[in-house]
Amino acid sequence: GTGSNILSALQDLFWLLKSKAEKQLQIISVLQWVLTFLIMGIACTLILMYILCTDCWAIAALYLAWLVFDWNTPKKGGRRSQWVRNWAIWRYFRDYFPIRLVKTHNLVTTRNYIFGYHPHGIMGLGAFCNFSTEATGVSQKFPGIRPYLATLAGNFRMPILRDYLMSGGICPVNRDSIDYILSKNGSGNAIIIVVGGAAESLNCTPGKNSVTLKNRKGFVKLALRHGADLVPVYSFGENEVYKQVIFEEGSWGRWVQKKFQKHIGFAPCIFHGRGLFSSNTWGLLPYSKPITTVVGEPITIPKIDNPSQKDVDFYHSIYVDSLIKLFDKYKSKFGLPETEVLEVN
């Protein structure tokens, strides 16, 4: 009896230690990604400039020469690495929240797709985990489909950061890059565009389900020009992981945010999550709230080389209706009341 009690106690201690170790690894995995999102580009640029001023300047010079040679690679589908996409760190990243990818319909490999991802949230955590890593099994759920998460083109001007982003299958959200993937890269491609962008991030806050979409029609025009099917995607919980100070329209804070958005491409947000050592303190770590990303039914789009505004408006209205139906169908399954309404701005 005593031996059994000791063995049981040791097993309990082992599982307790393992659980704590896994939690720490989850925190580390999320923290490294948050720091990458916030400072990696600037930090790598400064480090490269410093190395140029040291005895190791030849290393930095060689990298810069190769950077010039490789400059257009992000616009031509990038350079993804299945090894990087399958890193174990992304599974810890997934389990921290946790993040889940839900498939509702099959996607055929003979078509190309534009996924409209909603909402943006502060950092697009669900978009990154689901489509730039294999942590939630996107390649198994959609066999033969190559996902490309589109993000700010400015990120690809940053040394080292650009290569890190490309390794996950991330591409610039500009016309050249999207045109190349949809017209010169075969079929079975899916470009994920966070449609609301920086403007939407300014309004994200826990308990609010709203999207910036009414006047966002450029992705529909691209779909028509290439005959790429549109797929609505809604990520339940994306707005729950950070708390943000929301500035009212007309306030000085909102004016500053809009100026940054107009001239730099992103809007600075005042936000906070939990602390590194305690969930009761403020910090940069997101709160561990579930994020469930639901990929809806594809909308068949015809190929029209020069779509009229009427064509764009027609398919945009179909897309908006499909997104609302997707939200209404799954909202109660993921913790929202039946009375919750998706706000489309």
PDB file of C-alpha atoms in Angstrom, residues 106-322:
ATOM      1  CA  ASN A 106     -14.211  21.237 -49.370  1.00  0.00           C
ATOM      2  CA  LEU A 107     -12.028  23.339 -51.649  1.00  0.00           C
ATOM      3  CA  VAL A 108     -11.094  21.950 -55.057  1.00  0.00           C
ATOM      4  CA  THR A 109      -7.484  22.237 -56.178  1.00  0.00           C
ATOM      5  CA  THR A 110      -8.451  23.314 -59.698  1.00  0.00           C
ATOM      6  CA  ARG A 111      -9.516  26.751 -58.447  1.00  0.00           C
ATOM      7  CA  ASN A 112      -7.772  29.664 -56.770  1.00  0.00           C
ATOM      8  CA  TYR A 113      -9.254  31.428 -53.751  1.00  0.00           C
ATOM      9  CA  ILE A 114      -9.275  34.688 -51.855  1.00  0.00           C
ATOM     10  CA  PHE A 115     -10.141  34.201 -48.188  1.00  0.00           C
ATOM     11  CA  GLY A 116     -11.589  37.284 -46.495  1.00  0.00           C
ATOM     12  CA  TYR A 117     -10.478  37.049 -42.861  1.00  0.00           C
ATOM     13  CA  HIS A 118     -12.522  38.840 -40.173  1.00  0.00           C
ATOM     14  CA  PRO A 119     -12.012  40.478 -37.736  1.00  0.00           C
ATOM     15  CA  HIS A 120      -8.485  41.880 -37.706  1.00  0.00           C
ATOM     16  CA  GLY A 121      -8.082  42.036 -33.937  1.00  0.00           C
ATOM     17  CA  ILE A 122      -4.909  43.670 -32.632  1.00  0.00           C
ATOM     18  CA  MET A 123      -2.415  41.253 -34.206  1.00  0.00           C
ATOM     19  CA  GLY A 124      -4.383  38.748 -36.292  1.00  0.00           C
ATOM     20  CA  LEU A 125      -3.313  35.860 -34.071  1.00  0.00           C
ATOM     21  CA  GLY A 126      -5.811  33.391 -35.517  1.00  0.00           C
ATOM     22  CA  ALA A 127      -4.877  34.280 -39.099  1.00  0.00           C
ATOM     23  CA  PHE A 128      -1.197  33.680 -38.429  1.00  0.00           C
ATOM     24  CA  CYS A 129      -1.559  30.413 -36.513  1.00  0.00           C
ATOM     25  CA  ASN A 130      -4.090  28.852 -38.876  1.00  0.00           C
ATOM     26  CA  PHE A 131      -2.629  29.846 -42.233  1.00  0.00           C
ATOM     27  CA  SER A 132       1.094  30.554 -41.715  1.00  0.00           C
ATOM     28  CA  THR A 133       1.814  27.432 -39.672  1.00  0.00           C
ATOM     29  CA  GLU A 134       0.627  23.842 -39.708  1.00  0.00           C
ATOM     30  CA  ALA A 135      -0.329  23.909 -36.012  1.00  0.00           C
ATOM     31  CA  THR A 136      -4.060  23.547 -36.719  1.00  0.00           C
ATOM     32  CA  GLY A 137      -3.622  21.243 -39.711  1.00  0.00           C
ATOM     33  CA  VAL A 138      -4.596  23.540 -42.584  1.00  0.00           C
ATOM     34  CA  SER A 139      -2.840  21.299 -45.144  1.00  0.00           C
ATOM     35  CA  GLN A 140      -4.673  18.226 -43.839  1.00  0.00           C
ATOM     36  CA  LYS A 141      -8.043  19.963 -43.734  1.00  0.00           C
ATOM     37  CA  PHE A 142      -7.612  21.450 -47.215  1.00  0.00           C
ATOM     38  CA  PRO A 143      -5.303  19.040 -49.083  1.00  0.00           C
ATOM     39  CA  GLY A 144      -3.655  20.501 -52.162  1.00  0.00           C
ATOM     40  CA  ILE A 145      -4.385  24.108 -51.165  1.00  0.00           C
ATOM     41  CA  ARG A 146      -1.424  26.474 -50.580  1.00  0.00           C
ATOM     42  CA  PRO A 147      -2.337  29.281 -48.163  1.00  0.00           C
ATOM     43  CA  TYR A 148      -0.659  32.682 -48.438  1.00  0.00           C
ATOM     44  CA  LEU A 149      -1.356  35.135 -45.631  1.00  0.00           C
ATOM     45  CA  ALA A 150      -1.108  38.692 -46.977  1.00  0.00           C
ATOM     46  CA  THR A 151       0.338  41.417 -44.756  1.00  0.00           C
ATOM     47  CA  LEU A 152       1.788  44.927 -45.029  1.00  0.00           C
ATOM     48  CA  ALA A 153       4.277  45.264 -47.887  1.00  0.00           C
ATOM     49  CA  GLY A 154       6.507  47.414 -45.648  1.00  0.00           C
ATOM     50  CA  ASN A 155       7.390  44.348 -43.574  1.00  0.00           C
ATOM     51  CA  PHE A 156       9.239  42.900 -46.570  1.00  0.00           C
ATOM     52  CA  ARG A 157      11.613  45.855 -46.688  1.00  0.00           C
ATOM     53  CA  MET A 158      12.991  44.866 -43.283  1.00  0.00           C
ATOM     54  CA  PRO A 159      16.105  42.636 -43.341  1.00  0.00           C
ATOM     55  CA  ILE A 160      15.795  39.165 -41.769  1.00  0.00           C
ATOM     56  CA  LEU A 161      12.119  39.792 -40.930  1.00  0.00           C
ATOM     57  CA  ARG A 162      11.207  39.454 -44.616  1.00  0.00           C
ATOM     58  CA  ASP A 163      12.847  36.015 -44.797  1.00  0.00           C
ATOM     59  CA  TYR A 164      11.191  34.904 -41.575  1.00  0.00           C
ATOM     60  CA  LEU A 165       7.772  35.959 -42.893  1.00  0.00           C
ATOM     61  CA  MET A 166       8.271  34.314 -46.273  1.00  0.00           C
ATOM     62  CA  SER A 167       9.217  31.024 -44.607  1.00  0.00           C
ATOM     63  CA  GLY A 168       5.674  30.831 -43.235  1.00  0.00           C
ATOM     64  CA  GLY A 169       4.060  31.495 -46.613  1.00  0.00           C
ATOM     65  CA  ILE A 170       3.341  35.175 -45.887  1.00  0.00           C
ATOM     66  CA  CYS A 171       3.245  37.587 -48.831  1.00  0.00           C
ATOM     67  CA  PRO A 172       2.813  41.356 -49.343  1.00  0.00           C
ATOM     68  CA  VAL A 173      -0.774  42.539 -49.606  1.00  0.00           C
ATOM     69  CA  ASN A 174      -0.249  44.439 -52.852  1.00  0.00           C
ATOM     70  CA  ARG A 175      -1.484  43.998 -56.394  1.00  0.00           C
ATOM     71  CA  ASP A 176       1.790  42.713 -57.868  1.00  0.00           C
ATOM     72  CA  SER A 177       2.089  39.910 -55.339  1.00  0.00           C
ATOM     73  CA  ILE A 178      -1.563  38.863 -55.526  1.00  0.00           C
ATOM     74  CA  ASP A 179      -1.616  39.035 -59.331  1.00  0.00           C
ATOM     75  CA  TYR A 180       1.437  36.763 -59.509  1.00  0.00           C
ATOM     76  CA  ILE A 181       0.031  34.130 -57.138  1.00  0.00           C
ATOM     77  CA  LEU A 182      -3.371  34.044 -58.815  1.00  0.00           C
ATOM     78  CA  SER A 183      -2.164  34.093 -62.429  1.00  0.00           C
ATOM     79  CA  LYS A 184       1.365  32.644 -62.605  1.00  0.00           C
ATOM     80  CA  ASN A 185       1.491  30.144 -59.784  1.00  0.00           C
ATOM     81  CA  GLY A 186      -0.939  27.502 -61.034  1.00  0.00           C
ATOM     82  CA  SER A 187      -4.132  26.581 -59.191  1.00  0.00           C
ATOM     83  CA  GLY A 188      -4.867  25.554 -55.611  1.00  0.00           C
ATOM     84  CA  ASN A 189      -3.676  28.870 -54.154  1.00  0.00           C
ATOM     85  CA  ALA A 190      -5.536  30.619 -51.336  1.00  0.00           C
ATOM     86  CA  ILE A 191      -4.637  34.208 -50.449  1.00  0.00           C
ATOM     87  CA  ILE A 192      -5.837  35.209 -47.000  1.00  0.00           C
ATOM     88  CA  ILE A 193      -6.581  38.937 -46.814  1.00  0.00           C
ATOM     89  CA  VAL A 194      -7.505  40.553 -43.503  1.00  0.00           C
ATOM     90  CA  VAL A 195     -10.043  42.798 -45.214  1.00  0.00           C
ATOM     91  CA  GLY A 196     -10.658  45.278 -42.401  1.00  0.00           C
ATOM     92  CA  GLY A 197      -6.963  46.066 -42.056  1.00  0.00           C
ATOM     93  CA  ALA A 198      -5.646  48.807 -39.792  1.00  0.00           C
ATOM     94  CA  ALA A 199      -8.958  50.669 -39.729  1.00  0.00           C
ATOM     95  CA  GLU A 200     -10.702  47.645 -38.235  1.00  0.00           C
ATOM     96  CA  SER A 201      -7.999  47.138 -35.605  1.00  0.00           C
ATOM     97  CA  LEU A 202      -8.856  50.550 -34.122  1.00  0.00           C
ATOM     98  CA  ASN A 203     -12.301  49.330 -33.083  1.00  0.00           C
ATOM     99  CA  CYS A 204     -11.558  45.835 -31.833  1.00  0.00           C
ATOM    100  CA  THR A 205     -12.377  45.277 -28.190  1.00  0.00           C
ATOM    101  CA  PRO A 206     -13.628  42.327 -26.117  1.00  0.00           C
ATOM    102  CA  GLY A 207     -17.327  41.642 -26.480  1.00  0.00           C
ATOM    103  CA  LYS A 208     -17.610  43.479 -29.811  1.00  0.00           C
ATOM    104  CA  ASN A 209     -18.226  41.724 -33.118  1.00  0.00           C
ATOM    105  CA  SER A 210     -17.869  44.274 -35.897  1.00  0.00           C
ATOM    106  CA  VAL A 211     -16.134  44.287 -39.266  1.00  0.00           C
ATOM    107  CA  THR A 212     -14.991  47.064 -41.602  1.00  0.00           C
ATOM    108  CA  LEU A 213     -16.342  45.879 -44.925  1.00  0.00           C
ATOM    109  CA  LYS A 214     -18.938  48.157 -46.537  1.00  0.00           C
ATOM    110  CA  ASN A 215     -16.399  50.156 -48.522  1.00  0.00           C
ATOM    111  CA  ARG A 216     -13.746  47.441 -48.805  1.00  0.00           C
ATOM    112  CA  LYS A 217     -14.271  46.150 -52.344  1.00  0.00           C
ATOM    113  CA  GLY A 218     -10.775  45.901 -53.793  1.00  0.00           C
ATOM    114  CA  PHE A 219     -10.473  42.201 -52.901  1.00  0.00           C
ATOM    115  CA  VAL A 220     -13.707  41.501 -54.794  1.00  0.00           C
ATOM    116  CA  LYS A 221     -12.350  43.255 -57.880  1.00  0.00           C
ATOM    117  CA  LEU A 222      -9.174  41.174 -57.688  1.00  0.00           C
ATOM    118  CA  ALA A 223     -11.251  38.018 -57.422  1.00  0.00           C
ATOM    119  CA  LEU A 224     -13.221  38.964 -60.529  1.00  0.00           C
ATOM    120  CA  ARG A 225     -10.122  39.826 -62.557  1.00  0.00           C
ATOM    121  CA  HIS A 226      -8.618  36.409 -61.820  1.00  0.00           C
ATOM    122  CA  GLY A 227     -11.759  34.305 -61.488  1.00  0.00           C
ATOM    123  CA  ALA A 228     -10.763  33.384 -57.924  1.00  0.00           C
ATOM    124  CA  ASP A 229     -13.516  32.162 -55.625  1.00  0.00           C
ATOM    125  CA  LEU A 230     -14.245  34.217 -52.517  1.00  0.00           C
ATOM    126  CA  VAL A 231     -14.332  32.471 -49.137  1.00  0.00           C
ATOM    127  CA  PRO A 232     -15.658  34.260 -46.023  1.00  0.00           C
ATOM    128  CA  VAL A 233     -13.746  33.461 -42.823  1.00  0.00           C
ATOM    129  CA  TYR A 234     -14.779  34.534 -39.341  1.00  0.00           C
ATOM    130  CA  SER A 235     -12.567  34.113 -36.286  1.00  0.00           C
ATOM    131  CA  PHE A 236     -14.600  33.929 -33.085  1.00  0.00           C
ATOM    132  CA  GLY A 237     -12.592  35.204 -30.116  1.00  0.00           C
ATOM    133  CA  GLU A 238     -10.047  37.251 -32.097  1.00  0.00           C
ATOM    134  CA  ASN A 239     -11.189  40.440 -30.351  1.00  0.00           C
ATOM    135  CA  GLU A 240     -11.102  38.896 -26.877  1.00  0.00           C
ATOM    136  CA  VAL A 241      -7.350  38.434 -26.419  1.00  0.00           C
ATOM    137  CA  TYR A 242      -6.394  42.100 -25.912  1.00  0.00           C
ATOM    138  CA  LYS A 243      -8.016  45.118 -24.292  1.00  0.00           C
ATOM    139  CA  GLN A 244      -7.697  48.418 -26.122  1.00  0.00           C
ATOM    140  CA  VAL A 245      -8.261  52.097 -25.407  1.00  0.00           C
ATOM    141  CA  ILE A 246     -10.838  53.151 -28.025  1.00  0.00           C
ATOM    142  CA  PHE A 247     -10.627  56.802 -29.099  1.00  0.00           C
ATOM    143  CA  GLU A 248     -13.882  58.384 -30.214  1.00  0.00           C
ATOM    144  CA  GLU A 249     -14.256  59.780 -33.726  1.00  0.00           C
ATOM    145  CA  GLY A 250     -13.104  63.388 -33.761  1.00  0.00           C
ATOM    146  CA  SER A 251     -10.780  63.006 -30.782  1.00  0.00           C
ATOM    147  CA  TRP A 252      -7.063  63.854 -30.969  1.00  0.00           C
ATOM    148  CA  GLY A 253      -6.171  60.224 -30.367  1.00  0.00           C
ATOM    149  CA  ARG A 254      -8.210  59.006 -33.341  1.00  0.00           C
ATOM    150  CA  TRP A 255      -6.730  61.807 -35.485  1.00  0.00           C
ATOM    151  CA  VAL A 256      -3.194  60.619 -34.711  1.00  0.00           C
ATOM    152  CA  GLN A 257      -4.138  56.997 -35.440  1.00  0.00           C
ATOM    153  CA  LYS A 258      -5.654  57.883 -38.801  1.00  0.00           C
ATOM    154  CA  LYS A 259      -2.618  59.959 -39.803  1.00  0.00           C
ATOM    155  CA  PHE A 260      -0.340  56.998 -39.063  1.00  0.00           C
ATOM    156  CA  GLN A 261      -2.677  54.699 -40.974  1.00  0.00           C
ATOM    157  CA  LYS A 262      -2.720  56.994 -44.009  1.00  0.00           C
ATOM    158  CA  HIS A 263       1.013  57.673 -44.267  1.00  0.00           C
ATOM    159  CA  ILE A 264       2.649  54.565 -42.792  1.00  0.00           C
ATOM    160  CA  GLY A 265       0.069  51.818 -43.393  1.00  0.00           C
ATOM    161  CA  PHE A 266      -0.669  50.800 -39.821  1.00  0.00           C
ATOM    162  CA  ALA A 267      -2.533  52.405 -36.948  1.00  0.00           C
ATOM    163  CA  PRO A 268      -0.858  52.586 -33.506  1.00  0.00           C
ATOM    164  CA  CYS A 269      -3.157  51.119 -30.875  1.00  0.00           C
ATOM    165  CA  ILE A 270      -2.971  51.542 -27.114  1.00  0.00           C
ATOM    166  CA  PHE A 271      -3.629  48.045 -25.846  1.00  0.00           C
ATOM    167  CA  HIS A 272      -2.633  45.581 -23.179  1.00  0.00           C
ATOM    168  CA  GLY A 273      -2.891  41.927 -22.334  1.00  0.00           C
ATOM    169  CA  ARG A 274      -1.649  40.015 -19.315  1.00  0.00           C
ATOM    170  CA  GLY A 275       1.734  40.076 -17.647  1.00  0.00           C
ATOM    171  CA  LEU A 276       4.486  37.538 -18.176  1.00  0.00           C
ATOM    172  CA  PHE A 277       4.258  36.043 -14.689  1.00  0.00           C
ATOM    173  CA  SER A 278       0.635  36.703 -13.754  1.00  0.00           C
ATOM    174  CA  SER A 279      -2.672  37.005 -15.555  1.00  0.00           C
ATOM    175  CA  ASN A 280      -3.685  39.645 -13.001  1.00  0.00           C
ATOM    176  CA  THR A 281      -1.097  42.170 -14.208  1.00  0.00           C
ATOM    177  CA  TRP A 282      -0.826  44.122 -17.451  1.00  0.00           C
ATOM    178  CA  GLY A 283       1.626  43.199 -20.171  1.00  0.00           C
ATOM    179  CA  LEU A 284       2.135  42.328 -23.827  1.00  0.00           C
ATOM    180  CA  LEU A 285       1.014  38.711 -23.626  1.00  0.00           C
ATOM    181  CA  PRO A 286      -2.494  38.160 -25.004  1.00  0.00           C
ATOM    182  CA  TYR A 287      -5.094  36.708 -22.682  1.00  0.00           C
ATOM    183  CA  SER A 288      -5.549  32.966 -23.131  1.00  0.00           C
ATOM    184  CA  LYS A 289      -9.010  33.105 -24.675  1.00  0.00           C
ATOM    185  CA  PRO A 290     -10.187  30.537 -27.272  1.00  0.00           C
ATOM    186  CA  ILE A 291      -9.967  31.592 -30.926  1.00  0.00           C
ATOM    187  CA  THR A 292     -12.022  29.531 -33.367  1.00  0.00           C
ATOM    188  CA  THR A 293     -11.585  30.300 -37.063  1.00  0.00           C
ATOM    189  CA  VAL A 294     -14.437  29.106 -39.291  1.00  0.00           C
ATOM    190  CA  VAL A 295     -13.805  28.833 -43.037  1.00  0.00           C
ATOM    191  CA  GLY A 296     -17.091  29.261 -44.880  1.00  0.00           C
ATOM    192  CA  GLU A 297     -18.494  28.123 -48.197  1.00  0.00           C
ATOM    193  CA  PRO A 298     -16.678  29.351 -51.334  1.00  0.00           C
ATOM    194  CA  ILE A 299     -18.547  31.761 -53.587  1.00  0.00           C
ATOM    195  CA  THR A 300     -18.003  30.956 -57.266  1.00  0.00           C
ATOM    196  CA  ILE A 301     -16.657  34.026 -59.053  1.00  0.00           C
ATOM    197  CA  PRO A 302     -16.505  34.408 -62.864  1.00  0.00           C
ATOM    198  CA  LYS A 303     -13.382  35.726 -64.573  1.00  0.00           C
ATOM    199  CA  ILE A 304     -13.953  39.261 -65.869  1.00  0.00           C
ATOM    200  CA  ASP A 305     -10.848  41.061 -67.137  1.00  0.00           C
ATOM    201  CA  ASN A 306     -12.327  44.516 -66.604  1.00  0.00           C
ATOM    202  CA  PRO A 307     -15.170  44.208 -64.086  1.00  0.00           C
ATOM    203  CA  SER A 308     -17.571  47.122 -63.885  1.00  0.00           C
ATOM    204  CA  GLN A 309     -18.522  48.765 -60.614  1.00  0.00           C
ATOM    205  CA  LYS A 310     -21.886  47.054 -60.925  1.00  0.00           C
ATOM    206  CA  ASP A 311     -20.176  43.656 -61.083  1.00  0.00           C
ATOM    207  CA  VAL A 312     -18.032  44.470 -58.051  1.00  0.00           C
ATOM    208  CA  ASP A 313     -21.012  45.725 -56.042  1.00  0.00           C
ATOM    209  CA  PHE A 314     -23.065  42.641 -56.905  1.00  0.00           C
ATOM    210  CA  TYR A 315     -20.474  40.094 -55.751  1.00  0.00           C
ATOM    211  CA  HIS A 316     -19.534  42.240 -52.771  1.00  0.00           C
ATOM    212  CA  SER A 317     -23.152  42.126 -51.563  1.00  0.00           C
ATOM    213  CA  ILE A 318     -23.178  38.338 -51.975  1.00  0.00           C
ATOM    214  CA  TYR A 319     -19.975  38.135 -49.951  1.00  0.00           C
ATOM    215  CA  VAL A 320     -21.348  40.319 -47.134  1.00  0.00           C
ATOM    216  CA  ASP A 321     -24.514  38.203 -46.942  1.00  0.00           C
ATOM    217  CA  SER A 322     -22.431  35.008 -46.840  1.00  0.00           C
TER     218      SER A 322
END
